[in-house]
CSV table of C-alpha atoms and ligand atoms in Angstrom, one decimal:
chain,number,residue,atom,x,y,z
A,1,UNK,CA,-21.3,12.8,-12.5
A,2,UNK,CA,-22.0,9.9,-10.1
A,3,UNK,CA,-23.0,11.1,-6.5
A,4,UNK,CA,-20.4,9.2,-4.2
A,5,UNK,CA,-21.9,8.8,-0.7
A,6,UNK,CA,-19.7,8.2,2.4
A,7,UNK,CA,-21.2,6.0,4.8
A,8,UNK,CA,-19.7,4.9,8.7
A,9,UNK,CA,-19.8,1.4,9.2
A,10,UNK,CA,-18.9,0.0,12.7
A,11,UNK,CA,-17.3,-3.8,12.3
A,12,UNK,CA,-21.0,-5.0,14.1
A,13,UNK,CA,-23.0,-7.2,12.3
A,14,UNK,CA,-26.4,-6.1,13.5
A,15,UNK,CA,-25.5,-2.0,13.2
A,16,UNK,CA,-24.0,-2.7,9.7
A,17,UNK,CA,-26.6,-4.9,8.0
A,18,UNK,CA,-28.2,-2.8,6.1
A,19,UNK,CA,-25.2,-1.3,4.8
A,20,UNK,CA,-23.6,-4.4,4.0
A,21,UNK,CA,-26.8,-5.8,2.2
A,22,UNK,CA,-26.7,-2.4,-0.2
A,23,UNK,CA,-22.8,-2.7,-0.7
A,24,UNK,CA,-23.5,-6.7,-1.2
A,25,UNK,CA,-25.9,-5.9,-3.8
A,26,UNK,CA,-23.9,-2.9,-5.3
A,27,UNK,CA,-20.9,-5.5,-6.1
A,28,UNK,CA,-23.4,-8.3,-7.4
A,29,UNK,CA,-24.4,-5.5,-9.9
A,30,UNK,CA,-20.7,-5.3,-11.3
A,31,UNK,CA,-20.7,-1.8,-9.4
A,32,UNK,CA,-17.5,-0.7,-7.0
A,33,UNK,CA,-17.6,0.2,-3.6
A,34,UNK,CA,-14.4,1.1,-1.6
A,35,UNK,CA,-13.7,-0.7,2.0
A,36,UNK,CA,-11.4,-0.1,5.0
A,37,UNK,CA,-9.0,-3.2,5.9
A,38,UNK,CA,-6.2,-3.1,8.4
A,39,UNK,CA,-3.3,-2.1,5.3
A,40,UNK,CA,-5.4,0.6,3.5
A,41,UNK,CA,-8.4,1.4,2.4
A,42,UNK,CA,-9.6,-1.0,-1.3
A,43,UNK,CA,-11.9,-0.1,-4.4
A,44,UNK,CA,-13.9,-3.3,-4.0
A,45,UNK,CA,-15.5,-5.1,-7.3
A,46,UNK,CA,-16.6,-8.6,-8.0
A,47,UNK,CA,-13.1,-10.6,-8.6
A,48,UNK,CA,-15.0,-13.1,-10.5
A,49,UNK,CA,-16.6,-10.7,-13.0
A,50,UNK,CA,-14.7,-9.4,-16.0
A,51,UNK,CA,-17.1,-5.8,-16.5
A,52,UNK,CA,-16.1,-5.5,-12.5
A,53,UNK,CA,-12.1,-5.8,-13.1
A,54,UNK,CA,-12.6,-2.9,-16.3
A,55,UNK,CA,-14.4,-0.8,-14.1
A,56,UNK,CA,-11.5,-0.7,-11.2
A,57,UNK,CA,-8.7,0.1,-13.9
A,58,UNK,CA,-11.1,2.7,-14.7
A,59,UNK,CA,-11.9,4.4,-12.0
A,60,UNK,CA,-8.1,4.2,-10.7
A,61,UNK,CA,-6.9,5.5,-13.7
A,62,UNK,CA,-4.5,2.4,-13.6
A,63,UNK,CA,-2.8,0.2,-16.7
A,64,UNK,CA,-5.0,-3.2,-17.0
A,65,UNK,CA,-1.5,-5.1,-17.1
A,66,UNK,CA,-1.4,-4.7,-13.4
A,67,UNK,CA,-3.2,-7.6,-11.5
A,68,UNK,CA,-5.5,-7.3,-8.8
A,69,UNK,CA,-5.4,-8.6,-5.4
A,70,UNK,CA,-8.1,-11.4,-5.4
A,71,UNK,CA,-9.9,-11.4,-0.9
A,72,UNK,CA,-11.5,-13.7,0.8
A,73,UNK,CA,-13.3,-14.1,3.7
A,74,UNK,CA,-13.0,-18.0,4.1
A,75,UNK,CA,-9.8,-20.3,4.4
A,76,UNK,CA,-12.3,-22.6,2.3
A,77,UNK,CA,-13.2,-20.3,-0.5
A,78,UNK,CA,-9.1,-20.6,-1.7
A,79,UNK,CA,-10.1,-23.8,-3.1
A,80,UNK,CA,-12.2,-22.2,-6.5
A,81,UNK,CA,-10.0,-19.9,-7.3
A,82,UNK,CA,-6.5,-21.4,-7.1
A,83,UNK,CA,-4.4,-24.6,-9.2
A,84,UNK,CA,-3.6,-25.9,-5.8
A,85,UNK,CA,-2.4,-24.9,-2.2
A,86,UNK,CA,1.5,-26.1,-2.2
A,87,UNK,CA,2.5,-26.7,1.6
A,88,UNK,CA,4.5,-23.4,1.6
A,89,UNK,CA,1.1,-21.7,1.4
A,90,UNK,CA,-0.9,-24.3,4.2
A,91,UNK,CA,2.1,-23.1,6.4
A,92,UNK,CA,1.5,-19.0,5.8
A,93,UNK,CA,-1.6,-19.3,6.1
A,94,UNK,CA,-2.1,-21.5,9.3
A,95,UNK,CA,0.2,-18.2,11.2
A,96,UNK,CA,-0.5,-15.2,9.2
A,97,UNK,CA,-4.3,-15.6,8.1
A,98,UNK,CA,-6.4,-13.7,8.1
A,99,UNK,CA,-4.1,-10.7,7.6
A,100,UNK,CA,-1.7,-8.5,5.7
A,101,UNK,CA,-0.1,-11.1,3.7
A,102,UNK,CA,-0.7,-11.9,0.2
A,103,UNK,CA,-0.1,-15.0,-1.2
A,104,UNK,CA,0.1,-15.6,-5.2
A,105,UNK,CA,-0.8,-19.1,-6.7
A,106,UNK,CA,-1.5,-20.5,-10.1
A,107,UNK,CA,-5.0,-19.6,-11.0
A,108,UNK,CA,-8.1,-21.7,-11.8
A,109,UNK,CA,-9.8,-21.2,-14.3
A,110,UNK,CA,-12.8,-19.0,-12.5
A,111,UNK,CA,-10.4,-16.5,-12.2
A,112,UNK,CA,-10.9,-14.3,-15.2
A,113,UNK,CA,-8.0,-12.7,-16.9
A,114,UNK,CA,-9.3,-8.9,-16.6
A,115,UNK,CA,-8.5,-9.9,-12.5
A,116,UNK,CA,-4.9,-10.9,-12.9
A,117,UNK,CA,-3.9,-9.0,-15.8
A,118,UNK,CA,-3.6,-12.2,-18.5
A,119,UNK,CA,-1.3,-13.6,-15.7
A,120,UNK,CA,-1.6,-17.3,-15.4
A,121,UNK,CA,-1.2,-16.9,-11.0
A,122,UNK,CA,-3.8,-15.2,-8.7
A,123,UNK,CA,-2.8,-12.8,-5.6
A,124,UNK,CA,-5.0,-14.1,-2.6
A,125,UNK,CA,-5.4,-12.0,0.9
A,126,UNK,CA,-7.8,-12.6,4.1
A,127,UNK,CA,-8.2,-9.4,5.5
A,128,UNK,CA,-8.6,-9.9,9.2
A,129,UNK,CA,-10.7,-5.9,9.4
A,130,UNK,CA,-14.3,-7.4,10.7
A,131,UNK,CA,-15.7,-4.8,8.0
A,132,UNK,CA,-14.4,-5.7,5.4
A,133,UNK,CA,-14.3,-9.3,6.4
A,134,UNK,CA,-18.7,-9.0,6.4
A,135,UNK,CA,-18.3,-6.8,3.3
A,136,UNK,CA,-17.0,-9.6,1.7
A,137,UNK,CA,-19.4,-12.1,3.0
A,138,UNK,CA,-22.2,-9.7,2.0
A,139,UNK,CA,-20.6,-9.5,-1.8
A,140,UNK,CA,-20.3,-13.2,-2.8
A,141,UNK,CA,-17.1,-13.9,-1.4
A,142,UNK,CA,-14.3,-13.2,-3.5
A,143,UNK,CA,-13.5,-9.5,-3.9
A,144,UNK,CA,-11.0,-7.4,-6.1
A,145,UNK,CA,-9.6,-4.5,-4.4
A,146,UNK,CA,-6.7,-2.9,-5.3
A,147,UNK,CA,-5.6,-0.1,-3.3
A,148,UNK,CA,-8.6,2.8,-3.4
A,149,UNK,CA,-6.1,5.8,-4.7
A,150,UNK,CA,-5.9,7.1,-7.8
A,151,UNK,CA,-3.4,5.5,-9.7
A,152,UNK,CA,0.0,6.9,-8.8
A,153,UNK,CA,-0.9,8.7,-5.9
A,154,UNK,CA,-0.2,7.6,-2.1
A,155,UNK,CA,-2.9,5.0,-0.6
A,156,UNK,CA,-5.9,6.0,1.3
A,157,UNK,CA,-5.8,5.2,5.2
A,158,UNK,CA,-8.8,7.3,5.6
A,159,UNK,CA,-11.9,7.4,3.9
A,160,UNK,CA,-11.7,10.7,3.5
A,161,UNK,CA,-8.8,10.0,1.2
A,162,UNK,CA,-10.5,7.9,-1.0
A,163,UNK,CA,-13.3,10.7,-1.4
A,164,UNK,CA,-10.7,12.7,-2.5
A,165,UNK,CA,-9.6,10.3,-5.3
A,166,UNK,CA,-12.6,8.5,-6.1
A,167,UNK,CA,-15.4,11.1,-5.8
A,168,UNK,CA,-17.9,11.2,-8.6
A,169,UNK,CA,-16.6,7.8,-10.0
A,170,UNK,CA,-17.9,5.5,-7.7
A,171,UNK,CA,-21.6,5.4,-5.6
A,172,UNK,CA,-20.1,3.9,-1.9
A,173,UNK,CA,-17.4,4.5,0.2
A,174,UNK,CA,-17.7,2.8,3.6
A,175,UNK,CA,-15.8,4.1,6.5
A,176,UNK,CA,-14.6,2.7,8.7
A,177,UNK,CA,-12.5,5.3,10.5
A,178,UNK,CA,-8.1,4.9,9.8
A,179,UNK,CA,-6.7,1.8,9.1
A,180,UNK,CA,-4.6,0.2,11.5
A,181,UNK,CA,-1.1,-0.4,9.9
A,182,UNK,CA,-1.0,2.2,6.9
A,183,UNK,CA,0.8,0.3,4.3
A,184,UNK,CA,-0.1,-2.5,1.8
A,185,UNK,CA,0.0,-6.0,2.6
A,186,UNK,CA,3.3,-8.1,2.1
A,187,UNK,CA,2.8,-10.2,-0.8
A,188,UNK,CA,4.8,-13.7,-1.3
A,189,UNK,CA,5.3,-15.5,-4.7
A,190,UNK,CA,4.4,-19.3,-3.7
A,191,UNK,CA,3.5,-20.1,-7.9
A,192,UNK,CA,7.6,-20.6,-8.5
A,193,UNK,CA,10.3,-23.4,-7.8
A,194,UNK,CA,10.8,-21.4,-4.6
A,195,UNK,CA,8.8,-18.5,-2.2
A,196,UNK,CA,9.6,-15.1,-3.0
A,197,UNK,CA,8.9,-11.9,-1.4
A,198,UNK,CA,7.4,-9.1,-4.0
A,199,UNK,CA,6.5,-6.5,-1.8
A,200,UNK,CA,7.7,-5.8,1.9
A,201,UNK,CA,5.0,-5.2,4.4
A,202,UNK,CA,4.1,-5.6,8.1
A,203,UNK,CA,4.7,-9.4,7.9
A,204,UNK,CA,8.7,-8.7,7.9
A,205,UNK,CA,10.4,-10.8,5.9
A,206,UNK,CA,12.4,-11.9,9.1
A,207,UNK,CA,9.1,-13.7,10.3
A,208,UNK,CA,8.5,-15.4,6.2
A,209,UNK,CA,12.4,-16.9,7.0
A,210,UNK,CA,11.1,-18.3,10.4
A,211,UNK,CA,8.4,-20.2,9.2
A,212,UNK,CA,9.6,-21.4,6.0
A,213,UNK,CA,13.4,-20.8,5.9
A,214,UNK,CA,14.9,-19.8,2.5
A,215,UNK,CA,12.7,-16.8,0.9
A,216,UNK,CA,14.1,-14.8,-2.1
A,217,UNK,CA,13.4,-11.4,-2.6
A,218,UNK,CA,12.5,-9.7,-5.8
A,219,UNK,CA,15.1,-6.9,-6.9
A,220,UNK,CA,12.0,-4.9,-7.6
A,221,UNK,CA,11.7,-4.0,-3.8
A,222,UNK,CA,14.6,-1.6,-3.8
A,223,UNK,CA,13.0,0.1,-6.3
A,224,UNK,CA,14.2,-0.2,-9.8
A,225,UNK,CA,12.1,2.7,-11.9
A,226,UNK,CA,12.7,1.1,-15.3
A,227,UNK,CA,9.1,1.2,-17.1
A,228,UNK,CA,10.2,-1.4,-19.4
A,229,UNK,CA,11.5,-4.0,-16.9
A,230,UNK,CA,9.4,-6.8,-15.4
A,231,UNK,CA,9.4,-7.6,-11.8
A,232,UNK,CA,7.2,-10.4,-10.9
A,233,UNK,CA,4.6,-7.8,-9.2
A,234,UNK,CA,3.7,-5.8,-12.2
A,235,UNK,CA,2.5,-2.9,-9.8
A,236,UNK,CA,6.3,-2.3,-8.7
A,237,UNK,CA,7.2,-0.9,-12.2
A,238,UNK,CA,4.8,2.1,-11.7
A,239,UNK,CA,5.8,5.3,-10.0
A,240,UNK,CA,3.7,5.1,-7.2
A,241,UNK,CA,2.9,7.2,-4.0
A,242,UNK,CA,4.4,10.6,-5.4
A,243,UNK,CA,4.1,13.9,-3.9
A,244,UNK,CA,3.6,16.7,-6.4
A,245,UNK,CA,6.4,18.5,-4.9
A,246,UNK,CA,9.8,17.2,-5.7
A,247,UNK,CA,10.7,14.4,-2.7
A,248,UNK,CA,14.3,13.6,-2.0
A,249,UNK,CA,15.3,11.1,0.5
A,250,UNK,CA,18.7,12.0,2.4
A,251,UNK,CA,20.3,9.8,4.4
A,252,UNK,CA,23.4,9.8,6.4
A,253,UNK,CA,24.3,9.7,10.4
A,254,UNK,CA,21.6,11.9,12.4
A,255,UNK,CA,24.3,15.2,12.4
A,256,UNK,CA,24.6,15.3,8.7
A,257,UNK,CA,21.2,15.0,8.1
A,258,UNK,CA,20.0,17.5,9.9
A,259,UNK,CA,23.2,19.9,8.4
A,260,UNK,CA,22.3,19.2,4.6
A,261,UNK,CA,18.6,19.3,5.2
A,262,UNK,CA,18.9,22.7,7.1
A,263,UNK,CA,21.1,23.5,4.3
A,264,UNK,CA,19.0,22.6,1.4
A,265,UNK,CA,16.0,24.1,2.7
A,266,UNK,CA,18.1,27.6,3.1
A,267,UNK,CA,18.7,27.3,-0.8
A,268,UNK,CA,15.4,27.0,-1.5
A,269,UNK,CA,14.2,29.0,0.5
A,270,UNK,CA,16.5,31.6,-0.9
A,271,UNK,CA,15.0,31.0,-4.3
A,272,UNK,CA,11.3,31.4,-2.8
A,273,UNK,CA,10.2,27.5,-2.8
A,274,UNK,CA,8.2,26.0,-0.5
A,275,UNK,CA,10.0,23.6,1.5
A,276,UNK,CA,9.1,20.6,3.8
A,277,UNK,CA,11.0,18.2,5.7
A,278,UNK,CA,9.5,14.9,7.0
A,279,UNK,CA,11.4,14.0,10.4
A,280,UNK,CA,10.7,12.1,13.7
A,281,UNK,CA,9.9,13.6,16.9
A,282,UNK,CA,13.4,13.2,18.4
A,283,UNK,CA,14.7,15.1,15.6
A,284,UNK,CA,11.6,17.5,14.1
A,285,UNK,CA,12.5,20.4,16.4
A,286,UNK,CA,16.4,21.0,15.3
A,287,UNK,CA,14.8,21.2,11.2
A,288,UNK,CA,14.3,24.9,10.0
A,289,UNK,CA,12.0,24.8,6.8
A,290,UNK,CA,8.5,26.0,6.0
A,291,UNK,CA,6.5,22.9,6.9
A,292,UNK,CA,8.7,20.2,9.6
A,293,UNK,CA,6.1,17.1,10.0
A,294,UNK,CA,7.3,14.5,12.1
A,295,UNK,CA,6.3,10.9,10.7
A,296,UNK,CA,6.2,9.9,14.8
A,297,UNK,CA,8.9,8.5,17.2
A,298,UNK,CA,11.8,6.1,16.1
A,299,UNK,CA,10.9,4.2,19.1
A,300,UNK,CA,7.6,3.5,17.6
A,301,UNK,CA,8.2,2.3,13.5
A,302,UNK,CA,4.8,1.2,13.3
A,303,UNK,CA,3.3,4.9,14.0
A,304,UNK,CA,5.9,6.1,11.3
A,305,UNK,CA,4.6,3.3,8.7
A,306,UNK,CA,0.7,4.2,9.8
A,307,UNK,CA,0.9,8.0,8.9
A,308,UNK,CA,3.5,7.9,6.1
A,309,UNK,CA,0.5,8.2,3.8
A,310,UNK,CA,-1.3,10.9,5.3
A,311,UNK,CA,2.3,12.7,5.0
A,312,UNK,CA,2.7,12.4,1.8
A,313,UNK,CA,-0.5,13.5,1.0
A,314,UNK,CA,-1.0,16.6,3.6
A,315,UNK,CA,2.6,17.7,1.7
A,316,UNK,CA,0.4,18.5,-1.7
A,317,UNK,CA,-2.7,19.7,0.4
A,318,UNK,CA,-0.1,22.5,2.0
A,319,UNK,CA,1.9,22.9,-1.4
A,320,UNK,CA,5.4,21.8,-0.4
A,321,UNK,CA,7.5,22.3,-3.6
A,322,UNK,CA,10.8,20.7,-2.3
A,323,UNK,CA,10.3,18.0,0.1
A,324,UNK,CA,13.2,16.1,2.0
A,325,UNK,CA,12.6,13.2,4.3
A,326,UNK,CA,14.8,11.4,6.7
A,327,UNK,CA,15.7,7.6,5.8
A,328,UNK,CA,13.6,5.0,8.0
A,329,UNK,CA,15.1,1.6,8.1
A,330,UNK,CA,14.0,0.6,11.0
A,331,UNK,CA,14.2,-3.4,12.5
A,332,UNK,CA,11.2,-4.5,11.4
A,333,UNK,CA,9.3,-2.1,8.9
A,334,UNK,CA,11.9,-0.7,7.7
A,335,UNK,CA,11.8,-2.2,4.3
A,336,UNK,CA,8.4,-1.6,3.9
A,337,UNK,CA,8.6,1.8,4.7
A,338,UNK,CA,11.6,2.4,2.6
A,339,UNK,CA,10.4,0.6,-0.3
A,340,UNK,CA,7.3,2.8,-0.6
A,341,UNK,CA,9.6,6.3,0.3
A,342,UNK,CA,11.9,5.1,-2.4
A,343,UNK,CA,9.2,4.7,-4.9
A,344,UNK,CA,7.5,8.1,-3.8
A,345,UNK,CA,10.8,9.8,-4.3
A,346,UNK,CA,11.5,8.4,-8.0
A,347,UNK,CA,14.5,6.9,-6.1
A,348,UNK,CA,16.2,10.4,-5.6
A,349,UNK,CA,18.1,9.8,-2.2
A,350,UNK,CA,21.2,12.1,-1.4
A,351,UNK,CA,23.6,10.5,0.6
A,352,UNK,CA,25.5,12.6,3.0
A,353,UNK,CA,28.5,10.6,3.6
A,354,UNK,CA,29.2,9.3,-0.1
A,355,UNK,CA,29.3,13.6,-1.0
A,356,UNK,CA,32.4,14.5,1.6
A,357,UNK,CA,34.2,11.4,0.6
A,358,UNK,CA,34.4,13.0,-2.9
B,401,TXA,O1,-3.0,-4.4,1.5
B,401,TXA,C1,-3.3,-4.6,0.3
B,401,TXA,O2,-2.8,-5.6,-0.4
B,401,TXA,C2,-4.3,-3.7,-0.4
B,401,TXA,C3,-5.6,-3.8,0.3
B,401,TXA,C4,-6.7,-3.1,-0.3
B,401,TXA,O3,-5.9,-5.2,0.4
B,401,TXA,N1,-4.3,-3.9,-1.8
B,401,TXA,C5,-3.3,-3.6,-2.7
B,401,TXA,O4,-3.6,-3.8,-4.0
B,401,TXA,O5,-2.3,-3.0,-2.3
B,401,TXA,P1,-2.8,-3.1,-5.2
B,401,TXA,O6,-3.5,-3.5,-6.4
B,401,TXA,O7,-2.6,-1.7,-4.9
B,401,TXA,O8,-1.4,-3.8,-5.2
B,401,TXA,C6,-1.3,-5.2,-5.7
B,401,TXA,C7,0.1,-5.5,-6.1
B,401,TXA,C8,0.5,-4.9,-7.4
B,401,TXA,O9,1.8,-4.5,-7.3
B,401,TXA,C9,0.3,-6.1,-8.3
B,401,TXA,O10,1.2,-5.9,-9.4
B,401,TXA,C10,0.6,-7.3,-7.5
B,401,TXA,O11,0.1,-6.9,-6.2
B,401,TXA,N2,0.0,-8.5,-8.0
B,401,TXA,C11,-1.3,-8.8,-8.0
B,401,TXA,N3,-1.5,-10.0,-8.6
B,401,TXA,C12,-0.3,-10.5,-8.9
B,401,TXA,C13,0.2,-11.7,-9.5
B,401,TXA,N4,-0.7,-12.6,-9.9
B,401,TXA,N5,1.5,-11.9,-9.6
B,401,TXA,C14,2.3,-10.9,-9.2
B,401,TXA,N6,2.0,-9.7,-8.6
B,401,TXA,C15,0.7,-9.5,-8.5
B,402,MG,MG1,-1.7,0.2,-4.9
C-alpha cells in the first residue's frame, strides 16, 4: 500500500514552496494529491491528462460517467480550455471570481474526455483559497479535483477527513486546516439557450437572478434518486453524502418536531438502536436521544452549512443507527444545505403536519 503523508501548508508563498514544488511535480507525473479550497477539501490531478482523470475515478471509487470540475488559477487560462466565454459567463465571473461558483462551457478540444466524462461542456472554478490557488500555479495550471471523499460518502472539510478516505491510495494530502464554507461550490450551466443552476451553493441563487435575471433550475436539485434519470450534473444521480445509519429528515413547525423526534427516538430506543438527532442550539437541549449534535445556531446558517459534514460523518464514527435531523431552509443556504440533507437521507423526510391531517 502507498504511504499517504499529511503535510500543513500555510497559504504563504515563501513557507509553502517547497511543498508546492513536490505537489507541482507529483501532479506533472500524472500522480494525485488532495488540496484544501474554501468549499471542501479536492483530489487534485492534472485536468489535461487522460492517465490523471482514471486515477481520480479510481481512487474515489466513483463512476467515470461523472465529469470533473476543471480549476484554475488565472481569469486568462479559461481561454484553452473552453469553445468560448458567452457574456453570461464575463458577467459571473467579473462578481463571483475567484470563488465558489462553477461555471460549465462547451469544451475545447484540450480538454480530454476522461475529464468531463465524454461530455462535450467543461465545469470551470477559481478557487479564491491562496493554497490552493499556488497549488495550482505550482501544477501547470489547470487542475481536476473532484471532491476528496470516497465516492458516496459526505465531503472532507478537514484533512483529516480525506486521510480517512483516501489513505494508502494517494502519496499527499496538504492541509490546510478546515475549509471555510463546508459545502461544494454552486455550479451554473452557461453551455445552453439559457443559464441554469445544477447545484445550489453559497452563491444563492437569489444573487445568480441579480446579476443576470432569468436563471432556471435543474429539477435534479430537490433531489430526484432515480439512477436511470439524467440531470444535467451527472453527479446529482448518485446517492451521495450518506450516513451508515439510516437518516430521516422531519420537518414540521418547531413543536412537532421536537414531539415526533422525542417520539421516534423512544421507539427505537425501546428496540435497543442507537439513536441520534441533528438539531440547532436553540432547540438541541429539549431532544432526548443517545447522541443530540447541534449543526450550530439558526441565526447563523453559514455555521450550520460549515459543519453539516463533519456531522454526518462523526454520526458513523459514534455508530448512530437511526438518525433524524431537523429541516434547514434557511434564507440564503438553505437550498444548499437542503439539497445535500436530502441526498444524504435517500430523500426520506417525515412530515409532521401532512401525518395529523390524515
Ligand atoms: O466546490 C467544489 O466544486 C469542489 C471543490 C473540490 O472544488 N469540487 C466538487 O467536485 O464538488 P465534484 O466532482 O464532487 O462535483 C462536481 C459536480 C458533479 O455533480 C458533476 O456531475 C458536475 O459537477 N459536473 C462536472 N462537469 C460537468 C459538466 N460538464 N456538465 C454538467 N455537470 C458537470
Ligand atoms: Mg463530490
Amino acid at each position: 500500500m502507498m504511504e499517504t503523508r499529511v503535510v500543513r501548508a500555510w497559504g504563504d508563498i515563501e513557507r509553502d514552496r517547497s511543498l508546492m514544488e513536490e505537489a507541482g511535480r507529483l501532479i506533472r507525473n500524472g500522480q494525485l494529491v488532495a488540496i484544501p479550497t474554501e468549499t471542501v477539501y479536492g483530489l487534485a490531478g492534472d485536468a489535461l491528462n487522460p492517465a490523471s482523470a482514471k486515477r481520480i475515478y479510481e481512487a474515489k471509487g466513483r463512476p467515470s460517467d461523472n465529469p470533473l470540475i476543471v480549476h484554475i488559477a488565472e481569469i486568462t487560462a479559461l481561454d484553452r480550455i473552453v469553445a468560448g466565454i458567452p457574456e453570461n459567463a464575463e458577467i459571473l465571473i467579473k462578481e463571483f471570481w475567484p470563488g465558489p461558483l462553477t461555471l460549465i462551457f462547451k469544451k475545447s478540444a484540450a480538454v480530454p474526455p476522461e475529464t468531463t466524462g465524454g461530455l462535450d461542456t467543461v465545469a470551470v472554478r477559481m478557487p479564491v483559497n491562496s493554497i490552493a490557488a499556488e497549488f495550482i500555479r505550482a501544477s501547470g495550471g489547470y487542475i481536476a479535483a473532484p471532491s476528496a471523499n470516497a465516492s458516496g460518502r459526505p465531503s472532507c472539510t478537514t484533512a483529516e477527513h480525506v486521510y480517512e478516505d483516501m489513505k494508502g491510495k494517494i502519496p499527499l494530502i496538504i492541509d490546510g486546516g478546515e475549509v471555510g464554507i463546508g459545502l461544494e461550490s454552486t455550479i451554473v450551466d452557461l453551455s445552453g439557450e439559457r443559464p441554469c443552476l445544477l447545484r445550489p451553493g453559497y452563491v444563492s441563487l437569489k444573487r445568480l437572478r441579480e446579476k443576470l435575471g432569468e436563471v432556471d433550475t435543474d429539477p435534479f436539485i430537490e433531489g430526484v434518486m432515480d439512477e436511470n434519470a439524467h440531470p444535467k450534473a451527472p453527479g446529482m444521480k448518485y446517492r451521495h453524502y450518506a450516513p451508515k445509519g439510516e437518516l430521516y429528515i422531519v420537518r414540521g413547525d418547531p413543536e412537532s418536531v421536537r414531539e415526533r423526534i422525542n417520539s421516534l427516538c423512544r421507539d427505537g430506543k425501546d428496540k435497543g438502536i442507537k439513536t441520534a438527532v441533528l438539531a440547532s442550539d436553540e432547540t438541541a437541549d429539549s431532544y432526548r436521544a443517545d447522541i443530540v449534535r447541534s449543526l450550530g445556531s439558526r441565526q447563523d446558517e453559514e455555521s450550520i452549512a460549515r459543519n453539516l459534514f463533519k456531522a454526518l460523518r462523526d454520526m458513523d464514527n459514534e455508530g448512530a443507527d437511526l438518525i433524524y435531523t431537523e429541516e434547514f431552509d434557511s434564507a440564503d443556504m438553505g437550498m444548499a444545505i437542503m439539497n445535500r440533507l436530502i441526498r444524504a437521507a435517500g430523500h426520506k423526510i417525515i412530515d409532521c403536519k401532512r401525518k395529523e391531517q390524515k
